[in-house]
Coordinates of C-alpha atoms and ligand atoms in Angstrom, one line a residue:
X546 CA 0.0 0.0 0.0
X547 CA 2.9 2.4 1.3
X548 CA 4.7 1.9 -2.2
X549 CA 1.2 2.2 -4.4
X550 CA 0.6 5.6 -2.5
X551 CA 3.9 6.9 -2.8
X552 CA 4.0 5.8 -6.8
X553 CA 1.1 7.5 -7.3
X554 CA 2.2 10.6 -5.3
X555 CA 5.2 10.5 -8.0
X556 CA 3.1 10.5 -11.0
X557 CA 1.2 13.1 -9.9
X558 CA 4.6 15.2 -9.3
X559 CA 5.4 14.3 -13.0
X560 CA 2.0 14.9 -14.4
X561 CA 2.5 18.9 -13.0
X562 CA 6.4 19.0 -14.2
X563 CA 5.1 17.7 -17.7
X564 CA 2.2 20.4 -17.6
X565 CA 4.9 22.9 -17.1
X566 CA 7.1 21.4 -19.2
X567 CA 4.7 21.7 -21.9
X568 CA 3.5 25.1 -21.6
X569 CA 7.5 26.2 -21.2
X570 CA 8.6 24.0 -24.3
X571 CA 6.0 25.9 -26.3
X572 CA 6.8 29.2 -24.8
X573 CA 10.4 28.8 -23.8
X574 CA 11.4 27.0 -27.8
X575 CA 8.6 28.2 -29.8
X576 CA 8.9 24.7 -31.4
X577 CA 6.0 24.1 -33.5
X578 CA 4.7 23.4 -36.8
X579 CA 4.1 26.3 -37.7
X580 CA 6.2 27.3 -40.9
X581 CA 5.9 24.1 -42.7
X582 CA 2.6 25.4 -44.5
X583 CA 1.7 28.7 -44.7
X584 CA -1.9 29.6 -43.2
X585 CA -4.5 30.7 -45.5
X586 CA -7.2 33.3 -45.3
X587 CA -9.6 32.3 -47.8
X588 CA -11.7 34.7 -50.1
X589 CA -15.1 33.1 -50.1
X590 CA -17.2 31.3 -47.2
X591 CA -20.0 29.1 -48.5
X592 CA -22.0 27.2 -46.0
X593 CA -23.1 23.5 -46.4
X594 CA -26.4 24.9 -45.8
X595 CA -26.9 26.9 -49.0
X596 CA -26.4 23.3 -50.8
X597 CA -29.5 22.3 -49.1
X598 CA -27.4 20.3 -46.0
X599 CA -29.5 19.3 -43.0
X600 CA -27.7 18.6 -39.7
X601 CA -30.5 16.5 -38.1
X602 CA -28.2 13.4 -38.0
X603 CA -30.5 11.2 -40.7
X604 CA -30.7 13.5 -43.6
X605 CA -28.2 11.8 -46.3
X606 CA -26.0 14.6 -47.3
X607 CA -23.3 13.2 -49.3
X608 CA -25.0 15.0 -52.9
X609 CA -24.6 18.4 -50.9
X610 CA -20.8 18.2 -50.3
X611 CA -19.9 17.0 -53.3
X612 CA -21.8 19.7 -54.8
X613 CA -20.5 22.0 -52.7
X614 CA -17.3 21.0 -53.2
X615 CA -17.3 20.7 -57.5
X616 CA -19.0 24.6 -56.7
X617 CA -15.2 25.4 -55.1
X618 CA -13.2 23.6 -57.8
X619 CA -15.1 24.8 -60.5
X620 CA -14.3 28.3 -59.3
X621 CA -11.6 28.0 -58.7
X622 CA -10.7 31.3 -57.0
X623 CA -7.1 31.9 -56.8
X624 CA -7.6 32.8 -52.4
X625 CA -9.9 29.8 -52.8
X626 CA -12.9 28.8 -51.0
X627 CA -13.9 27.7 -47.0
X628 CA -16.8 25.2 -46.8
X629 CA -18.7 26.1 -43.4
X630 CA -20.4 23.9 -41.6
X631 CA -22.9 25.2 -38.8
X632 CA -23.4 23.1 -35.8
X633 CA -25.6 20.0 -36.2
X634 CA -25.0 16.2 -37.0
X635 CA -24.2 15.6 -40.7
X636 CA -24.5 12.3 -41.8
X637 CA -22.8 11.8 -45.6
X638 CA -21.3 9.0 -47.1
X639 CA -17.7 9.6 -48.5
X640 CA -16.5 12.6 -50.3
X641 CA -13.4 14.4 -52.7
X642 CA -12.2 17.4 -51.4
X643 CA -10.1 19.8 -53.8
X644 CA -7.3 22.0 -53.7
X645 CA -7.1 25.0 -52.0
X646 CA -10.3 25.0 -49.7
X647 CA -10.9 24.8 -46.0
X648 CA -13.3 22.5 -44.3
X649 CA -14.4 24.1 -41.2
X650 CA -16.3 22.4 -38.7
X651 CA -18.2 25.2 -36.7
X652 CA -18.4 24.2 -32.4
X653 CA -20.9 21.5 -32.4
X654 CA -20.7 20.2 -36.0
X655 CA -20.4 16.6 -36.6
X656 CA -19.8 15.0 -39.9
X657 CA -20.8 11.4 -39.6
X658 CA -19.8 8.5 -41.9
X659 CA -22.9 6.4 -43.4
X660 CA -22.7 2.9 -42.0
X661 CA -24.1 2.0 -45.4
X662 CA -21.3 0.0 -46.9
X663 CA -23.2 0.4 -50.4
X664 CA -22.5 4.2 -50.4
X665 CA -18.1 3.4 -50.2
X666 CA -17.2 3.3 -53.7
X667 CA -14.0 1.3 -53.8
X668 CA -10.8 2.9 -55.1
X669 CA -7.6 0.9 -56.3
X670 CA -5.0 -0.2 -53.6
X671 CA -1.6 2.1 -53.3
X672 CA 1.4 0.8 -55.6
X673 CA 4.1 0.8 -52.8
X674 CA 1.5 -1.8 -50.6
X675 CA 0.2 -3.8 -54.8
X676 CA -2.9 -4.8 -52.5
X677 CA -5.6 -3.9 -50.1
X678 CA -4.1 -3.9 -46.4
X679 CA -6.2 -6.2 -45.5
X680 CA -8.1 -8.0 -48.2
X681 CA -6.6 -8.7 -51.6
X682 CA -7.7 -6.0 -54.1
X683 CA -9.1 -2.2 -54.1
X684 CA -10.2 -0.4 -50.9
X685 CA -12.8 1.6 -49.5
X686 CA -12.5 5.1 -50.2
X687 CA -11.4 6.9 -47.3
X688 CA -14.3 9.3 -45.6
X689 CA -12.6 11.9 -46.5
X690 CA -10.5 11.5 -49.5
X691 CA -8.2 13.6 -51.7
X692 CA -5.5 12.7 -54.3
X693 CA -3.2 15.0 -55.9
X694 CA -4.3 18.3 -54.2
X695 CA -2.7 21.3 -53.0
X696 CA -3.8 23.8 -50.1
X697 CA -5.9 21.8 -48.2
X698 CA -7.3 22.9 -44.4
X699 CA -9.3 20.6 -42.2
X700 CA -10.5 22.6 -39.2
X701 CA -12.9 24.3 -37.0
X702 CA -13.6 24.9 -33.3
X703 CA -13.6 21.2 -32.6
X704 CA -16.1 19.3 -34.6
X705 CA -16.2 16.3 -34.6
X706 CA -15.7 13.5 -37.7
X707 CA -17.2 10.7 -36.6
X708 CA -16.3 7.4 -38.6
X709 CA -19.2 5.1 -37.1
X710 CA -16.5 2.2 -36.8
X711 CA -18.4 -0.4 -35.5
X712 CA -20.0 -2.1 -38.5
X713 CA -16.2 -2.1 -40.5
X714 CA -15.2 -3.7 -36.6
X715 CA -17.7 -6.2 -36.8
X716 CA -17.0 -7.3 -40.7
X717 CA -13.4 -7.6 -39.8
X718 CA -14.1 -10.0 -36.6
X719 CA -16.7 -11.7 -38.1
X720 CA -13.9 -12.2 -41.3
X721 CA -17.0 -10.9 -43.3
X722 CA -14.7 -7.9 -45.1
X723 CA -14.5 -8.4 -48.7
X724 CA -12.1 -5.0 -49.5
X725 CA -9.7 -3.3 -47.0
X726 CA -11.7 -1.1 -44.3
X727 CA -11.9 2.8 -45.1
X728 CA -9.2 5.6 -43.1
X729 CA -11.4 8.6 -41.8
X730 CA -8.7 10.5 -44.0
X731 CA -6.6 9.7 -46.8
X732 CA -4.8 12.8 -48.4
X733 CA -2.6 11.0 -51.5
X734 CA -0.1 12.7 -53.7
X735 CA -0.7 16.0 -51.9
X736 CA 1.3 19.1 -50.1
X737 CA 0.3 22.2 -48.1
X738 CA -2.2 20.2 -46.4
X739 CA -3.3 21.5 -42.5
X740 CA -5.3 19.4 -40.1
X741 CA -5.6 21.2 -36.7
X742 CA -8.6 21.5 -33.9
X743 CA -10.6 19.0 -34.7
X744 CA -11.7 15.3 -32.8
X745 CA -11.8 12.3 -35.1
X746 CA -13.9 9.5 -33.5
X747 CA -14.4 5.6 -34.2
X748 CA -12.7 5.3 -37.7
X749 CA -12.6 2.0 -39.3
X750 CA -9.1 1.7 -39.6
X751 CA -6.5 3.8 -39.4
X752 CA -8.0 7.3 -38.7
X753 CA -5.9 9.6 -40.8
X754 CA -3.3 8.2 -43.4
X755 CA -1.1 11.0 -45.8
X756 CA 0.6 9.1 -48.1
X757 CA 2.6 10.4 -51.1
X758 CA 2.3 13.7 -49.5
X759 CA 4.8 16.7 -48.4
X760 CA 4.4 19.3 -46.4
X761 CA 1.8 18.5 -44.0
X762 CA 1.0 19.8 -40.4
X763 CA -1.4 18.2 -38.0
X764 CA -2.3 19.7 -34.3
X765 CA -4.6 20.6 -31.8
X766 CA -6.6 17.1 -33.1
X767 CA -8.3 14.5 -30.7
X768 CA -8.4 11.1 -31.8
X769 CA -10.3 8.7 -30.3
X770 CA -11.5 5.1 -30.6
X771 CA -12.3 2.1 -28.3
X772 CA -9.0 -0.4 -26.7
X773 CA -10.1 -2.7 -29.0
X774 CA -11.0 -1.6 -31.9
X775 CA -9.0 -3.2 -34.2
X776 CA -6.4 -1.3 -36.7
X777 CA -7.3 1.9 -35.9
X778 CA -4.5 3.7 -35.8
X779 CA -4.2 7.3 -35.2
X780 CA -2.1 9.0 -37.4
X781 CA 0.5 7.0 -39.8
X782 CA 2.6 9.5 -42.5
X783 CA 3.4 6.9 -45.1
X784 CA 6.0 7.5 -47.7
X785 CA 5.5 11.3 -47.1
X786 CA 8.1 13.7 -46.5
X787 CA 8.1 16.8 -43.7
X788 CA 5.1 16.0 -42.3
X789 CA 4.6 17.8 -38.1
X790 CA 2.0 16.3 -35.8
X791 CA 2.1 18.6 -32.3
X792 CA -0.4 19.0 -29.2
X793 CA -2.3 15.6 -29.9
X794 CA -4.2 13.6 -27.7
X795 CA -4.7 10.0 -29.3
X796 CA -6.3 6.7 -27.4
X797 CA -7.3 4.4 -30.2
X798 CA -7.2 0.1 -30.8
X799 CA -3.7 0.3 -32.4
X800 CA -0.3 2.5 -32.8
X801 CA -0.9 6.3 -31.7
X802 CA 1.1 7.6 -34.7
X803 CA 3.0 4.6 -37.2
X804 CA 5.7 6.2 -39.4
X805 CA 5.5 3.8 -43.2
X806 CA 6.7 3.6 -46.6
X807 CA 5.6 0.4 -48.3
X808 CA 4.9 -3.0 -48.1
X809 CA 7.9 -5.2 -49.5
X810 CA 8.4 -5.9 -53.1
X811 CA 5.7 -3.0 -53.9
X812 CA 7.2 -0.7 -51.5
X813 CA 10.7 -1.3 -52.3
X814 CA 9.8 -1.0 -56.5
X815 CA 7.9 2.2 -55.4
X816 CA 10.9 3.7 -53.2
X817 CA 9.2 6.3 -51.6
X818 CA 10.4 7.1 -48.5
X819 CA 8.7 8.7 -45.0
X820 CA 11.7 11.4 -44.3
X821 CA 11.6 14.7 -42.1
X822 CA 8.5 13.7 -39.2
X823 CA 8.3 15.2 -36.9
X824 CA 6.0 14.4 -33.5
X825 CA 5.4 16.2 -30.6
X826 CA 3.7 16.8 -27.6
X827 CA 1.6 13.7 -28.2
X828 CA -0.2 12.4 -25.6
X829 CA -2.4 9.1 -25.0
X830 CA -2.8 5.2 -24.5
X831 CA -3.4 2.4 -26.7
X832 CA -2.7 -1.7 -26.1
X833 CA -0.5 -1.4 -29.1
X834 CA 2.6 1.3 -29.4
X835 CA 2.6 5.0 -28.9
X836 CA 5.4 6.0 -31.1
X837 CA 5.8 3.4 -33.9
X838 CA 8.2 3.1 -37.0
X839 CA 7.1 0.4 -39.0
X840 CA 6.3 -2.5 -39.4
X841 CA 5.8 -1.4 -43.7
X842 CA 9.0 0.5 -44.1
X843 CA 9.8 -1.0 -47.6
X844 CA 10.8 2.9 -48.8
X845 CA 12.8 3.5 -45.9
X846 CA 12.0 5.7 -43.2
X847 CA 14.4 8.8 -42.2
X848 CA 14.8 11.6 -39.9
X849 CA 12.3 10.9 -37.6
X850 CA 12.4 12.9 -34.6
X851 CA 9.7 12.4 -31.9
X852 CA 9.7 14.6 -28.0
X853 CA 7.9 15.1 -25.5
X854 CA 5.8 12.0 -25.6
X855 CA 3.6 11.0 -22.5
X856 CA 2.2 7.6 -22.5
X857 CA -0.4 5.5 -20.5
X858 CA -1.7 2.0 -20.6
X859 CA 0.5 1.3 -23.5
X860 CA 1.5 -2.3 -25.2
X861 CA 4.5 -0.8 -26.5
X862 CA 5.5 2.6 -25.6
X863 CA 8.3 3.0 -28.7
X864 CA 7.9 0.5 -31.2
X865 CA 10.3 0.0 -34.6
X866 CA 9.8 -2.7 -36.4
X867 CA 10.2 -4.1 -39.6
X868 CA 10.8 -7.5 -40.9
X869 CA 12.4 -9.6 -44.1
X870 CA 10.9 -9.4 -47.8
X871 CA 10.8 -5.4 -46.0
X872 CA 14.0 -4.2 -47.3
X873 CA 14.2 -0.5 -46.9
X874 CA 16.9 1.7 -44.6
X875 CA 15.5 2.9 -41.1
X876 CA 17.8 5.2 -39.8
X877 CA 18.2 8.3 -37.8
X878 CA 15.5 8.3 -35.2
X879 CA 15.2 9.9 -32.3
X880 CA 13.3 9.6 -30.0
X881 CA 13.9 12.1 -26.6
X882 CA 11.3 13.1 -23.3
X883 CA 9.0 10.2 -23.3
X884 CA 7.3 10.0 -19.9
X885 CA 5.2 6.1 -19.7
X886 CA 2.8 5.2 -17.3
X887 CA 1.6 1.3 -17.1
X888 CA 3.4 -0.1 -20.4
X889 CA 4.0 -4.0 -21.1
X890 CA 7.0 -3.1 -22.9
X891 CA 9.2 0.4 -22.9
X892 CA 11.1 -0.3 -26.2
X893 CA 10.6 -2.9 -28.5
X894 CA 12.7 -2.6 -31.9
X895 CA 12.7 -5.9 -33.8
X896 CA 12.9 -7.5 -37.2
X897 CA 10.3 -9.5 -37.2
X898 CA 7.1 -7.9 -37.1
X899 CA 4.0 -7.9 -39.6
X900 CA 3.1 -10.3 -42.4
X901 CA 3.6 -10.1 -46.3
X902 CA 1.4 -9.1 -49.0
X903 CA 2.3 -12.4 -51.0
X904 CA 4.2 -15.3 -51.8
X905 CA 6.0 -13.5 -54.0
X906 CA 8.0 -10.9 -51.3
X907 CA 12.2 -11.5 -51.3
X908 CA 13.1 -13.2 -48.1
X909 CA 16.6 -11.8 -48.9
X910 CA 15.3 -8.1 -49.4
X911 CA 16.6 -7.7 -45.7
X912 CA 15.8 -4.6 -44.3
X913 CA 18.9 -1.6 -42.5
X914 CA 17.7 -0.1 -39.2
X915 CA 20.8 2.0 -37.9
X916 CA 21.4 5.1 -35.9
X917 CA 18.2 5.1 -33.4
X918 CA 19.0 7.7 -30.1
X919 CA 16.6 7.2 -27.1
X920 CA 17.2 9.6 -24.8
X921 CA 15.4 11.1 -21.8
X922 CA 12.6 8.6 -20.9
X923 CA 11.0 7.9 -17.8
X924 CA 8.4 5.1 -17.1
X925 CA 6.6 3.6 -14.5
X926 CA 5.3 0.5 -13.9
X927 CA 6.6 -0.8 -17.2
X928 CA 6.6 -4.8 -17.2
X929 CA 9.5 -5.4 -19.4
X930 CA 12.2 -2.4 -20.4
X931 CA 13.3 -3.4 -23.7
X932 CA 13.6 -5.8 -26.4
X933 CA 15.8 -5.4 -29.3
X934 CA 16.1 -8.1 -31.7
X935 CA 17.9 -7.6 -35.0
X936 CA 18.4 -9.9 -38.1
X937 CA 21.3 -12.3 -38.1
X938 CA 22.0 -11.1 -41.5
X939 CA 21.7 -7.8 -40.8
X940 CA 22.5 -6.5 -37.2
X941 CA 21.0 -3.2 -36.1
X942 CA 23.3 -0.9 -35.2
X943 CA 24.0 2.5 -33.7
X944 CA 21.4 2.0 -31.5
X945 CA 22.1 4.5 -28.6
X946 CA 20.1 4.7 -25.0
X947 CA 20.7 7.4 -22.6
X948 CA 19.0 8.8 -19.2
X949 CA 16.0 5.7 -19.5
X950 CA 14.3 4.7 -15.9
X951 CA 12.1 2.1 -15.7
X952 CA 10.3 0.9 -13.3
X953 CA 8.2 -2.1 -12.6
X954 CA 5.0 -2.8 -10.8
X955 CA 5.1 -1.7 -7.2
X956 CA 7.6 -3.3 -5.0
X957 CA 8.2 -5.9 -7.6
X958 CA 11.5 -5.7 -10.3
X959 CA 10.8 -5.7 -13.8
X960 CA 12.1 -8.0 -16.3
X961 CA 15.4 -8.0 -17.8
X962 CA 15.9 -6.2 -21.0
X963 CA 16.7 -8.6 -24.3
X964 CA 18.8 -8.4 -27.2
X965 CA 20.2 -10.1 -30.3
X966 CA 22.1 -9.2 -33.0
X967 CA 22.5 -5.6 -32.2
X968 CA 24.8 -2.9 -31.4
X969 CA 24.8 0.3 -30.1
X970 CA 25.3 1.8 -26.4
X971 CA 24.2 2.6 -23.3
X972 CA 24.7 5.2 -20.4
X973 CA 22.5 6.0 -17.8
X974 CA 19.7 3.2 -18.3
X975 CA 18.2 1.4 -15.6
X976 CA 17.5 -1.2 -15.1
X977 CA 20.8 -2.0 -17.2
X978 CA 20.4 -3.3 -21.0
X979 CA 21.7 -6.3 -22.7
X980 CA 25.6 -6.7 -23.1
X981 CA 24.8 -6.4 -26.5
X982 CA 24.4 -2.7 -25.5
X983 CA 27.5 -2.3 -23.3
X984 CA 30.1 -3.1 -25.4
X985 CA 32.9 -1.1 -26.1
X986 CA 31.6 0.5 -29.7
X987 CA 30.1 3.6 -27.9
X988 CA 32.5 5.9 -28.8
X989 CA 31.6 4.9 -32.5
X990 CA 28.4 4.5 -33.4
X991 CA 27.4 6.6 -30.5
X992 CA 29.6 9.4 -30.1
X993 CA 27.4 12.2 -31.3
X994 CA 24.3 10.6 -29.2
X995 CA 26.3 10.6 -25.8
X996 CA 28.3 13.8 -26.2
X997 CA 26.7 15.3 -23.6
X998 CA 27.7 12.2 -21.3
Ligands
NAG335 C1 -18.5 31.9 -42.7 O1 -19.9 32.0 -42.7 C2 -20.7 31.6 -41.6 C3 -22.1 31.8 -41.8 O2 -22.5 31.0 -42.9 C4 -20.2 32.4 -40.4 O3 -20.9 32.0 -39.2 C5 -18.7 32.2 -40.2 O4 -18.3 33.1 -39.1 C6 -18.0 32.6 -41.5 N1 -16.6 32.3 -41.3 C7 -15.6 33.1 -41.8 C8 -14.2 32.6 -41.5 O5 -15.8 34.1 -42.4
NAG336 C1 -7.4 26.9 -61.6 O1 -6.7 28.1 -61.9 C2 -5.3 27.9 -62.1 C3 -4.7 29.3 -62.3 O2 -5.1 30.1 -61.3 C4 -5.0 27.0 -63.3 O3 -3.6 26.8 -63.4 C5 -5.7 25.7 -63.1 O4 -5.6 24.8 -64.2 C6 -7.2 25.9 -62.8 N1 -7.8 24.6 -62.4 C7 -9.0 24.2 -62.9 C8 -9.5 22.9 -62.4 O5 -9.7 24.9 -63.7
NAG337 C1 -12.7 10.9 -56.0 O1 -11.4 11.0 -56.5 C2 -10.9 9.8 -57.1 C3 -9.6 10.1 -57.6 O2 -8.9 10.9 -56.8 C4 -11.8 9.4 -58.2 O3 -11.3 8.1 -58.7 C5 -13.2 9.2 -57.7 O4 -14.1 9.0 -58.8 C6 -13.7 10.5 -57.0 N1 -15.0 10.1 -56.4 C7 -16.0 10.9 -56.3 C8 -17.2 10.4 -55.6 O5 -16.0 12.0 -56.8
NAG338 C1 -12.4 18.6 -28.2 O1 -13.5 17.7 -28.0 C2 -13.2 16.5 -27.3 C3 -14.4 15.6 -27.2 O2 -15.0 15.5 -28.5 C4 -12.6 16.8 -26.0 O3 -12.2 15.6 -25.3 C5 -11.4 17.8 -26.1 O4 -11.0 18.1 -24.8 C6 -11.9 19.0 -26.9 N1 -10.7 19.8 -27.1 C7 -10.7 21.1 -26.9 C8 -9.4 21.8 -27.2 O5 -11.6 21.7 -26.5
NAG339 C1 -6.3 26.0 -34.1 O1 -6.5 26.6 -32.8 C2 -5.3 27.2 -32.4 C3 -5.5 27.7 -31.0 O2 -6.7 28.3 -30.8 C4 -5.0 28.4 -33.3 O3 -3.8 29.0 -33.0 C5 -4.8 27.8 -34.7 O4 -4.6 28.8 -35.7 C6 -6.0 27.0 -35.1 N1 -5.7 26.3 -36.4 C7 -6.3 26.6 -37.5 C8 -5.9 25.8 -38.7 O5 -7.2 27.4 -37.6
NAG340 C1 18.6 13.4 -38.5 O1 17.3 13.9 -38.4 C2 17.1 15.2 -38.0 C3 15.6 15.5 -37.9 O2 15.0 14.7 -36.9 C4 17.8 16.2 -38.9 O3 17.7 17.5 -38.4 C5 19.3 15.8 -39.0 O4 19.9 16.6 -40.0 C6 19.4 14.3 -39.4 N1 20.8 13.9 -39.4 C7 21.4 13.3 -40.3 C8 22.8 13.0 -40.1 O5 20.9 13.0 -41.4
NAG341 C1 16.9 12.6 -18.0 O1 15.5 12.5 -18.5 C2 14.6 13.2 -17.7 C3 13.2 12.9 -18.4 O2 13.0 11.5 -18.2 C4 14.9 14.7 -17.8 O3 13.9 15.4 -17.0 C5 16.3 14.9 -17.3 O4 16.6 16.3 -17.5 C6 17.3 14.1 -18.1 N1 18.6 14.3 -17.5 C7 19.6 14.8 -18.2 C8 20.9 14.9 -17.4 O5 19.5 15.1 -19.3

């Protein structure tokens, strides 16, 4: 009891630091998004009411946006056009948006997805994944959807898009699914794209999914779906390049944010990789991982840097995985002030994680995963502190871990960390890693981590 009380005590001390910590990180640094894409004003404000929209939650109102919507392309003003949409429940199926327009979701708005499979035309898979996700094939359009757009802003005073998840939950335990389940939001091929105060609610599968995309800035979002429902990840950038996601709650089924690039042979013909991400001041809990690389990598993933993470109730808290057939280089993340209550696992980074699209993937198309600093985390209750398995063909190295506590359940030690085929360093980590972790390569492939140590 006297240990419970005082653990809780503790988290309660680090719960105020972190409050301080955040508001001083944003004030002190004045790190944020902001810069990436330029904020627009926009020249004309139509209202989905003047397309005949009806917010009484049963009205179908998918022919009103996508009037609405072929009313701002068609336009086309150069300032372009914001699409306002009054409080009230909206229920649409699926929908284009275009370039340079804003949604805005007035206080109170809701736009809900039809659970009317019928209405989700199906579109064809991605080339760097050759299939569906899930089922062999096309996919559901995405709620949202856009491909090959420009100046794009989802926002509002915290409306609310609201997936309606359970039916797409249902198919997929049931094994009734005949096509991959629809994301809430799939931006393809696109830049200049904002998505910022907003709550996303029971999606599918994964909530919001750029891919192909540069220049994109998420924050201020709440994303929320049940423990268990399955896939729904919150945000994954997927072969997209200088994408920011800051001040983001997420508690969902599956990985909070999930850095990709591909699924093997496809991904790595495609070679597109997810370089320049950026994550911040994310907050939340999932059974699966909070900050995840992986497991499709098959375009590589680069310069990942992730901060000021705080984590409850987690599977995983960091998670980078990839496997063979993958192929692809994953290297220089980092992954600094992660703060974890209640985690099965702290870190887990391992090479053999997810299945294959085919038969026909390369089991020699081995994938790189070097250069990976985690720095500055601090959990609690954490059952087990790491697990870092590489490939016997191909070791991961440079994997550098500094200033890491964790702890395990009250009065009770956690279990040891474990490693294979890896190499890297340690200082300052408690309990203390692998030998694997310990060796004398330090100074080498971790020189610039530690230089502070
Ligand atoms: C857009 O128009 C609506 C009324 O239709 C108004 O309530 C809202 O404030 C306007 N927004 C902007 C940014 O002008
Ligand atoms: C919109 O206008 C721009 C020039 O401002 C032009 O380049 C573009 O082709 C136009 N798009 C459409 C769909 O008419
Ligand atoms: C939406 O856009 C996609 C291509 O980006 C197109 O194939 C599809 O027909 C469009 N759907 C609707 C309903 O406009
Ligand atoms: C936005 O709404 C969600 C509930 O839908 C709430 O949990 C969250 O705190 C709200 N965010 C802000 C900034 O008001
Ligand atoms: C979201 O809200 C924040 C805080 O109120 C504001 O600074 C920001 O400009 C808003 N984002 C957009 C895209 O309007
Ligand atoms: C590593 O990634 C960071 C962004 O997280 C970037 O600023 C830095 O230049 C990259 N370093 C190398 C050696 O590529
Ligand atoms: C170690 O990490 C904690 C966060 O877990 C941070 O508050 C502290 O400043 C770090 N110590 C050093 C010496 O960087």
């Amino acid at each position: 009891m006297h240990d419970r009380g005082f653990s809780i005590l503790l988290w309660f001390g680090v719960a105020v630091l972190l409050i301080h910590c955040l508001v001083s990180s944003v004030n002190a640094d004045g790190v944020t998004c902001s810069g990436i894409v330029p904020m627009k004003h926009r020249d004309e404000n139509i209202s989905i009411a003047d397309f005949g929209g009806v917010g009484d939650g049963v009205t179908l109102n998918t022919k009103a946006f996508r009037e609405a919507i072929y009313r701002i392309r068609y336009l086309n003003r150069t300032g372009g056009a914001l699409l306002y949409i009054p409080s009230g429940e909206y229920l649409t199926g699926p929908f284009n948006l275009t370039s340079r327009m804003t949604l805005y979701l007035a206080r109170g708005a809701v736009l809900k997805a039809t659970v009317d499979t019928n209405k989700w035309p199906l579109i064809a898979p991605l080339p760097s994944y050759g299939r569906g996700r899930e089922r062999l094939g096309g996919r559901y359009m995405s709620f949202l959807h856009g491909d090959g757009l420009h100046d794009v802003i989802i926002t509002g005073e915290n409306g609310t898009i609201e997936g309606q998840g359970d039916i797409w939950w249902n198919m997929w335990r049931q094994r009734t699914l005949q096509y991959t389940r629809p994301n809430l939001v799939e931006l393809k091929n696109s830049r200049d794209i904002i998505i910022s105060n907003l709550t996303f609610k029971n999606s599918p599968f994964w909530n919001i999914h750029p891919v192909y995309c540069s220049n994109v800035v998420f924050n201020y979002l709440t994303i929320v779906a049940p423990a268990d429902s399955p896939n729904t990840d919150g945000i994954d950038p997927d072969s997209s390049t200088d994408v920011c996601i800051e001040d983001t709650y997420i508690s969902t089924g599956d990985d909070l944010v999930a850095v990709k690039s591909g699924w093997d042979e496809y991904g790595i013909s495609y070679g597109r990789p997810s370089r320049g991400i950026t994550i911040r001041r994310v907050t939340g809990s999932s059974p699966f991982a909070g900050i995840a690389v992986g497991s499709e990598t098959s375009g590589g993933v680069e310069d990942v840097l992730a901060e000021h993470i705080t984590l409850s109730n987690m599977g995983v808290g960091i998670h980078l995985k990839t496997n063979i057939g993958r192929g692809g280089v994953i290297r220089n993340i980092t992954v600094s002030n992660v703060y974890m209550y209640k985690a099965r696992k702290g870190i887990k980074i391992s090479g053999d994680v997810g299945d294959h699209p085919d038969e026909k993937y390369n089991p020699n198309a081995l994938p790189v995963l070097k250069d990976v600093t985690i720095k500055d985390v601090w959990g609690e209750r954490v059952q087990q502190p790491g697990l870092v398995h590489g490939l016997k063909n191909a070791p991961f190295t440079g994997i550098c871990l500094s200033n890491i506590s964790f702890t395990g359940a009250p009065g009770m030690r956690n279990s040891p960390w474990q490693c294979s085929d890896v190499s890297g360093g340690a200082v300052q980590v408690s309990p203390l890693p692998c030998s694997e972790l310990m060796s004398s390569q330090q100074a080498g492939e971790c020189a610039s981590s530690f230089a502070k140590w």
